[in-house]
Coordinates of C-alpha atoms in Angstrom, one line a residue:
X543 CA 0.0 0.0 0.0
X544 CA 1.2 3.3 -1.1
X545 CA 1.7 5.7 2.0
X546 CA -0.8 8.6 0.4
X547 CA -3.4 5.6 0.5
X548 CA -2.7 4.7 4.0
X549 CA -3.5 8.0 4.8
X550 CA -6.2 8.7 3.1
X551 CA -7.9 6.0 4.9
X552 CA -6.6 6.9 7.9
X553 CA -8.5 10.2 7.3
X554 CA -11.5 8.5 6.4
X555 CA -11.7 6.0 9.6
X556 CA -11.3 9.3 11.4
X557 CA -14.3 11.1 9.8
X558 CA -16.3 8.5 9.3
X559 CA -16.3 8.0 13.4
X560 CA -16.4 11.0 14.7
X561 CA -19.1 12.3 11.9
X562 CA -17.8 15.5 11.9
X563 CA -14.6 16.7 9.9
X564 CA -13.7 19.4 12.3
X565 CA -13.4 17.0 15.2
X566 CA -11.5 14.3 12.7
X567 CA -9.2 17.0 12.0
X568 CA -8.5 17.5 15.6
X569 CA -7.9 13.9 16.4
X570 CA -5.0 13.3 13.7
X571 CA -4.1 17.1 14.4
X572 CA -4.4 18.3 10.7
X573 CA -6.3 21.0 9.4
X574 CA -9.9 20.1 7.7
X575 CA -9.2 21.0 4.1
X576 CA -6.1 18.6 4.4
X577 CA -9.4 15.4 5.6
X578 CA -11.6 16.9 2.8
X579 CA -8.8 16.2 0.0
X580 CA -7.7 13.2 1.3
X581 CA -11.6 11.8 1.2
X582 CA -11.9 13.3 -2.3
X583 CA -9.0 11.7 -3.5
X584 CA -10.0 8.4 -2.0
X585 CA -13.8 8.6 -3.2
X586 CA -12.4 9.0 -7.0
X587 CA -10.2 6.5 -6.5
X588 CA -12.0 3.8 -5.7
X589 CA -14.7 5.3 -7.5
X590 CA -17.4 5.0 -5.2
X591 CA -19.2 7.8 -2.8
X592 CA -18.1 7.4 0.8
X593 CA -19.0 9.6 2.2
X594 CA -22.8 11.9 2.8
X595 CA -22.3 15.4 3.7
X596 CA -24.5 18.3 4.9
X597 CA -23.7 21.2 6.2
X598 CA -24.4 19.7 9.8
X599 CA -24.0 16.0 9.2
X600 CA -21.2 13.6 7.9
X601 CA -22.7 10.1 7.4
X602 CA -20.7 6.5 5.6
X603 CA -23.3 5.5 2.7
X604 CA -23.9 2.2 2.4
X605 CA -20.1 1.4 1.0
X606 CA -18.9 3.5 2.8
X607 CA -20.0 2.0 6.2
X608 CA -19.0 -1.7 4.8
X609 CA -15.3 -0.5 3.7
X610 CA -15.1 0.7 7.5
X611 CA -16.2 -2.5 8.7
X612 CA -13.7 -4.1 6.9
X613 CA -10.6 -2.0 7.7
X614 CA -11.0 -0.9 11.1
X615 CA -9.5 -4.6 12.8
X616 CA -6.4 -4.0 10.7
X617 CA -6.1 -0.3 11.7
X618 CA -6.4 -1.4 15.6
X619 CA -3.8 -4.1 14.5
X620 CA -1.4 -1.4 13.3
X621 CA -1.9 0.9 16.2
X622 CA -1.4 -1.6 18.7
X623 CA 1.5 -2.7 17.2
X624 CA 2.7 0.8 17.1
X625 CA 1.8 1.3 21.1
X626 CA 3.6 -2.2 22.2
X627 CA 6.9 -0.9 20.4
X628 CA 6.5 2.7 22.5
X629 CA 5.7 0.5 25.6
X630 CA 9.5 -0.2 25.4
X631 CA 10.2 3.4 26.6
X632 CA 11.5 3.4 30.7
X633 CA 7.7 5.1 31.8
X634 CA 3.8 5.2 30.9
X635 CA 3.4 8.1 28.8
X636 CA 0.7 9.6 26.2
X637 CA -2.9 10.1 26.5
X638 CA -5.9 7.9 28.3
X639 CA -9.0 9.1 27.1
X640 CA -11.8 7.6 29.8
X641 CA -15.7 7.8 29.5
X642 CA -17.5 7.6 32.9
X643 CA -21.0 8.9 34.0
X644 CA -21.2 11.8 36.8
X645 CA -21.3 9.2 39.7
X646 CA -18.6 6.6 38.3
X647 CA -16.4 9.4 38.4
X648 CA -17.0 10.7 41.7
X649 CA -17.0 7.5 43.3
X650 CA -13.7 6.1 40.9
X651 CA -11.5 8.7 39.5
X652 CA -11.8 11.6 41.9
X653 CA -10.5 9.4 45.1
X654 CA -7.3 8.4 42.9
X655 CA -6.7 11.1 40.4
X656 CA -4.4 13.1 42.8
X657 CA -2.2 9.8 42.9
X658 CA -2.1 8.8 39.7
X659 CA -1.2 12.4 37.9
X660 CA 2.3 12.4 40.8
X661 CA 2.6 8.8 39.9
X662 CA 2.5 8.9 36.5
X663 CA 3.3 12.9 35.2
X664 CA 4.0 11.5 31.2
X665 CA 0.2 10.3 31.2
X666 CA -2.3 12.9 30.5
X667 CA -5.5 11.6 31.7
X668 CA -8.2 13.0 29.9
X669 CA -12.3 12.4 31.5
X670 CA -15.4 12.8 29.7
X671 CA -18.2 12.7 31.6
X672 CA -21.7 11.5 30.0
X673 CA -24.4 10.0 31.1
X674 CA -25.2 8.2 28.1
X675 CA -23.8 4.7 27.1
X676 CA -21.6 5.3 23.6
X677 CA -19.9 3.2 21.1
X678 CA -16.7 3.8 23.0
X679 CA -14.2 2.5 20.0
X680 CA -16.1 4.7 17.8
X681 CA -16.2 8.2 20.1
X682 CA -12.2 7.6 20.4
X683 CA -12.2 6.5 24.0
X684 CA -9.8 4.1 25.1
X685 CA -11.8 2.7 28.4
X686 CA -15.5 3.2 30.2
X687 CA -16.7 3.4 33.3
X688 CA -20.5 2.1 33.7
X689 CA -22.2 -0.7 36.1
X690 CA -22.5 -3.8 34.7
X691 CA -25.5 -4.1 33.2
X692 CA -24.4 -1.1 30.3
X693 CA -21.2 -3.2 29.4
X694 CA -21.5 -5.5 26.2
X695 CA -20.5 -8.9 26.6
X696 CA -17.4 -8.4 23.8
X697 CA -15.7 -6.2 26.5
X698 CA -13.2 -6.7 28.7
X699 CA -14.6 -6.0 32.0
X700 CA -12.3 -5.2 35.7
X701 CA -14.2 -4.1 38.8
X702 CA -12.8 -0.8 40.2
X703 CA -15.2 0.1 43.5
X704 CA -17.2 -1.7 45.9
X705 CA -21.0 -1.7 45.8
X706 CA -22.1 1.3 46.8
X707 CA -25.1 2.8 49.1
X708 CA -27.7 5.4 48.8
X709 CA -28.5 7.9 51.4
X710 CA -31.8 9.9 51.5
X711 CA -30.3 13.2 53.4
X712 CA -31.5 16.9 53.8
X713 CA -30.0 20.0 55.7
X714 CA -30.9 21.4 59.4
X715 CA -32.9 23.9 58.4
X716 CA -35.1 22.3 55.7
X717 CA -36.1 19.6 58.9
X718 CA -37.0 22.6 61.0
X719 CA -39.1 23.3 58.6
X720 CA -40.5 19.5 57.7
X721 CA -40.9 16.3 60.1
X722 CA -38.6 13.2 59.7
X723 CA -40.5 10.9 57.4
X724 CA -39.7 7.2 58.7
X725 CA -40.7 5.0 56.0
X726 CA -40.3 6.1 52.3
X727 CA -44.2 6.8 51.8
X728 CA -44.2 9.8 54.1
X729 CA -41.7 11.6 51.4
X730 CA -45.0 12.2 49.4
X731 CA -45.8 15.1 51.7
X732 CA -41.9 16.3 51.3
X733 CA -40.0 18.3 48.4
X734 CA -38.0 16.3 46.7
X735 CA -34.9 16.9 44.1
X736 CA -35.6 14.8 41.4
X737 CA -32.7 13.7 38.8
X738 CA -33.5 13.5 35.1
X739 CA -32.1 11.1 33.1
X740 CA -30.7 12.0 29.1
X741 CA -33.4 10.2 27.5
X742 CA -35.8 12.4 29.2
X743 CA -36.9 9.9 32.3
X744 CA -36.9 10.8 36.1
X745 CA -35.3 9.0 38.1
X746 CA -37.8 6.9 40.6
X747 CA -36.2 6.7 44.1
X748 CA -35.8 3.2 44.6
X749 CA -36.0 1.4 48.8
X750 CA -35.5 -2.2 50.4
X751 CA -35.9 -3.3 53.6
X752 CA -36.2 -6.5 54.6
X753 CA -36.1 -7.7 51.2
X754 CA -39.2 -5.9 50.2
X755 CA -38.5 -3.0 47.5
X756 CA -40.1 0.2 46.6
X757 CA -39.8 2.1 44.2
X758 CA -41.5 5.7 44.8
X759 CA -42.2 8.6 42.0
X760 CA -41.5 11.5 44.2
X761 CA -42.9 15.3 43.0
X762 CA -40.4 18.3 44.4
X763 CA -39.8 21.8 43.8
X764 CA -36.6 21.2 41.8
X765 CA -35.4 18.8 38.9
X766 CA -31.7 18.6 37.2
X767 CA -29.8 16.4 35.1
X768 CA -26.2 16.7 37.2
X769 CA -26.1 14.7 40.3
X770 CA -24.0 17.6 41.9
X771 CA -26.8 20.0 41.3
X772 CA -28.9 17.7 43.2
X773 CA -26.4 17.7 46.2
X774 CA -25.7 21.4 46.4
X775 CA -29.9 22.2 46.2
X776 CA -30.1 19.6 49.4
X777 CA -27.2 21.8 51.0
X778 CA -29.1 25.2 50.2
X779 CA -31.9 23.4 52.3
X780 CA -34.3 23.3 49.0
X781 CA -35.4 19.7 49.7
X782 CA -34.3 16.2 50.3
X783 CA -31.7 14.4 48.2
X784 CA -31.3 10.8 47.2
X785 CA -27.4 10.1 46.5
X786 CA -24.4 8.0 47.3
X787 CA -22.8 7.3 50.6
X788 CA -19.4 8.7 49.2
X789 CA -21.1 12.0 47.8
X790 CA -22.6 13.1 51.2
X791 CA -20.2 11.7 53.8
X792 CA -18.1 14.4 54.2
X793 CA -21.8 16.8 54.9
X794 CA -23.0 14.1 57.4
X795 CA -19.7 14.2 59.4
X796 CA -19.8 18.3 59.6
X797 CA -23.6 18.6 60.2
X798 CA -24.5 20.3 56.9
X799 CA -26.8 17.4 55.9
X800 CA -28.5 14.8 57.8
X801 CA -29.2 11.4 57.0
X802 CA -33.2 9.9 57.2
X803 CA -34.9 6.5 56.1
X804 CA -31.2 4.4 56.5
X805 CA -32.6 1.5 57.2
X806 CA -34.5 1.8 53.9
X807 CA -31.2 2.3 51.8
X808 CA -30.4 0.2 49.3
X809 CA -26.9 -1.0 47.6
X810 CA -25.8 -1.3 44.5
X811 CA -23.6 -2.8 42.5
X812 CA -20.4 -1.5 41.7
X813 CA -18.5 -0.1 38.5
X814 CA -16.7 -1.5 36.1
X815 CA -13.6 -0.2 33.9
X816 CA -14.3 -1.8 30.4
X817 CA -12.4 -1.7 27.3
X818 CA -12.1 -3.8 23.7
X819 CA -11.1 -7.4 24.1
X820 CA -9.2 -7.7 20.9
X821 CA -7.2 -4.4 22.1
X822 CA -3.5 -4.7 23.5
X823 CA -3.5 -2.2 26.5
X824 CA -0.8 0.6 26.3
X825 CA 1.6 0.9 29.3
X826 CA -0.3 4.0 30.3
X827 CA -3.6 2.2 29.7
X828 CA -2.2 -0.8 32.4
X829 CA -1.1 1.8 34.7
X830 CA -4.8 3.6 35.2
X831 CA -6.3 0.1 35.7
X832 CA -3.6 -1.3 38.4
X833 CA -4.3 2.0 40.2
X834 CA -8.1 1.9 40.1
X835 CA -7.9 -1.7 41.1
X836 CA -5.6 -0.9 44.3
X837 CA -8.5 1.8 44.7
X838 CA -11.3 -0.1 44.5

């Protein structure tokens, strides 16, 4: 293969998944005019239209989706080839580009990202926070963060945190205001912080005592989509909250919130840091997950 071929297909792996030339431009740090050409020159060589574009959209046609079927194992091949020679180096270095919902990263970055960056300073760790489940190999990430149950089976899965606990908790002066409920029915007559999922949904708050569950559809005075939100309107005294042990300990300890309904918390399963089987892990890659692991 001639090198202006591998490149252009290169470029056109790069556009073709991230659907957007300006970010594909980014990625292989080049300019966008230098991705158009290369795309051009690839469409009339092969004779065949890649490639749909609007002014808002890039989308594969139909061949165009079936070549990158076809070529993106022996890219991966080639780039993890490329990454097990660089492993050779004395130290972890480059970029780890990690996917993780609001909570995951709370509960699994935050407690060892201080460690890591001193451990590690040639590894740039770089987080994107969403709460929606993504084709990971295909929005350039190398590794996820998610509970089990949003992890496809053709992943390599590694537990990084314990189960974790929920905490129903409010500040002093919103229960001077409002009795202590003491089973999760009396929160009807209470305002609640709801959470709103991406796809729209609100999140029902969900008991178990005993081994009998509850799940309750709460109305408040207040609904977000950012779990922090949630925590700072409970701290402001707006209502009551419904979040993890580790995101409200500190407030228990120094009286800003206070815990109700414990005995009706429930536990959860913990997260996961998931990633390609068929990928060889970088040195820096191996690094993040030994340290989450010792975290967990």
């Amino acid at each position: 293969m001639k090198a202006n071929e591998f490149s252009e297909l290169s470029a056109f792996i790069a556009v073709a998944e991230e659907r957007n030339f300006r970010r594909a431009a980014a990625r292989l740090n080049v300019i966008p005019s230098t991705l158009s050409h290369a795309i051009r020159s690839l469409e009339e060589r092969l004779g065949v239209r890649l490639l749909n574009r609007t002014t808002r959209t890039v989308v594969p046609t139909e061949a165009g989706a079936a070549l990158l079927d076809e070529i993106t194992p022996a890219f991966d091949v080639i780039r993890d080839a490329v990454e097990r020679v660089k492993e050779h180096r004395a130290s972890p270095h480059g970029t780890v580009r990690i996917n993780a919902s609001l909570m995951a990263a709370n509960l699994v970055l935050v407690p060892v990202r201080k460690k890591f960056t001193a451990q590690y300073p040639d590894v740039s760790l770089e987080i994107d926070i969403n709460e929606t489940a993504l084709d990971m190999v295909r929005a350039g990430f190398d590794a996820g963060i998610r509970t089990g149950e949003f992890i496809d089976q053709d992943m390599v899965a590694v537990r990084v945190s314990q189960d974790f606990r929920m905490a129903i908790v409010g500040s002093p002066d919103y229960f001077r205001d409002h009795p202590v409920p003491v089973s999760p029915h009396d929160l009807r007559g209470h305002r609640c912080i709801n959470y709103r999922f991406p796809d729209g949904n609100v999140y029902r708050w969900e008991f178990n005592k005993d081994g009998q569950p509850i799940t309750v559809r709460l109305d408040g005075p207040l609904t977000v989509n950012s779990a922090d939100l949630v925590l700072s309107s409970a701290l402001d005294g707006i209502g009551l909250a419904y979040a993890t042990e580790g995101m409200v300990q500190e407030f228990l300890a120094s009286g800003r919130l206070q815990r109700v309904l414990e005995d009706w918390s429930p536990t959860f399963p913990g997260y996961y840091l998931f990633y390609p089987n068929r990928r060889q892990l970088s040195a820096a890659m191996v690094a993040l997950v030994e340290t989450l692991r010792a975290g967990a």
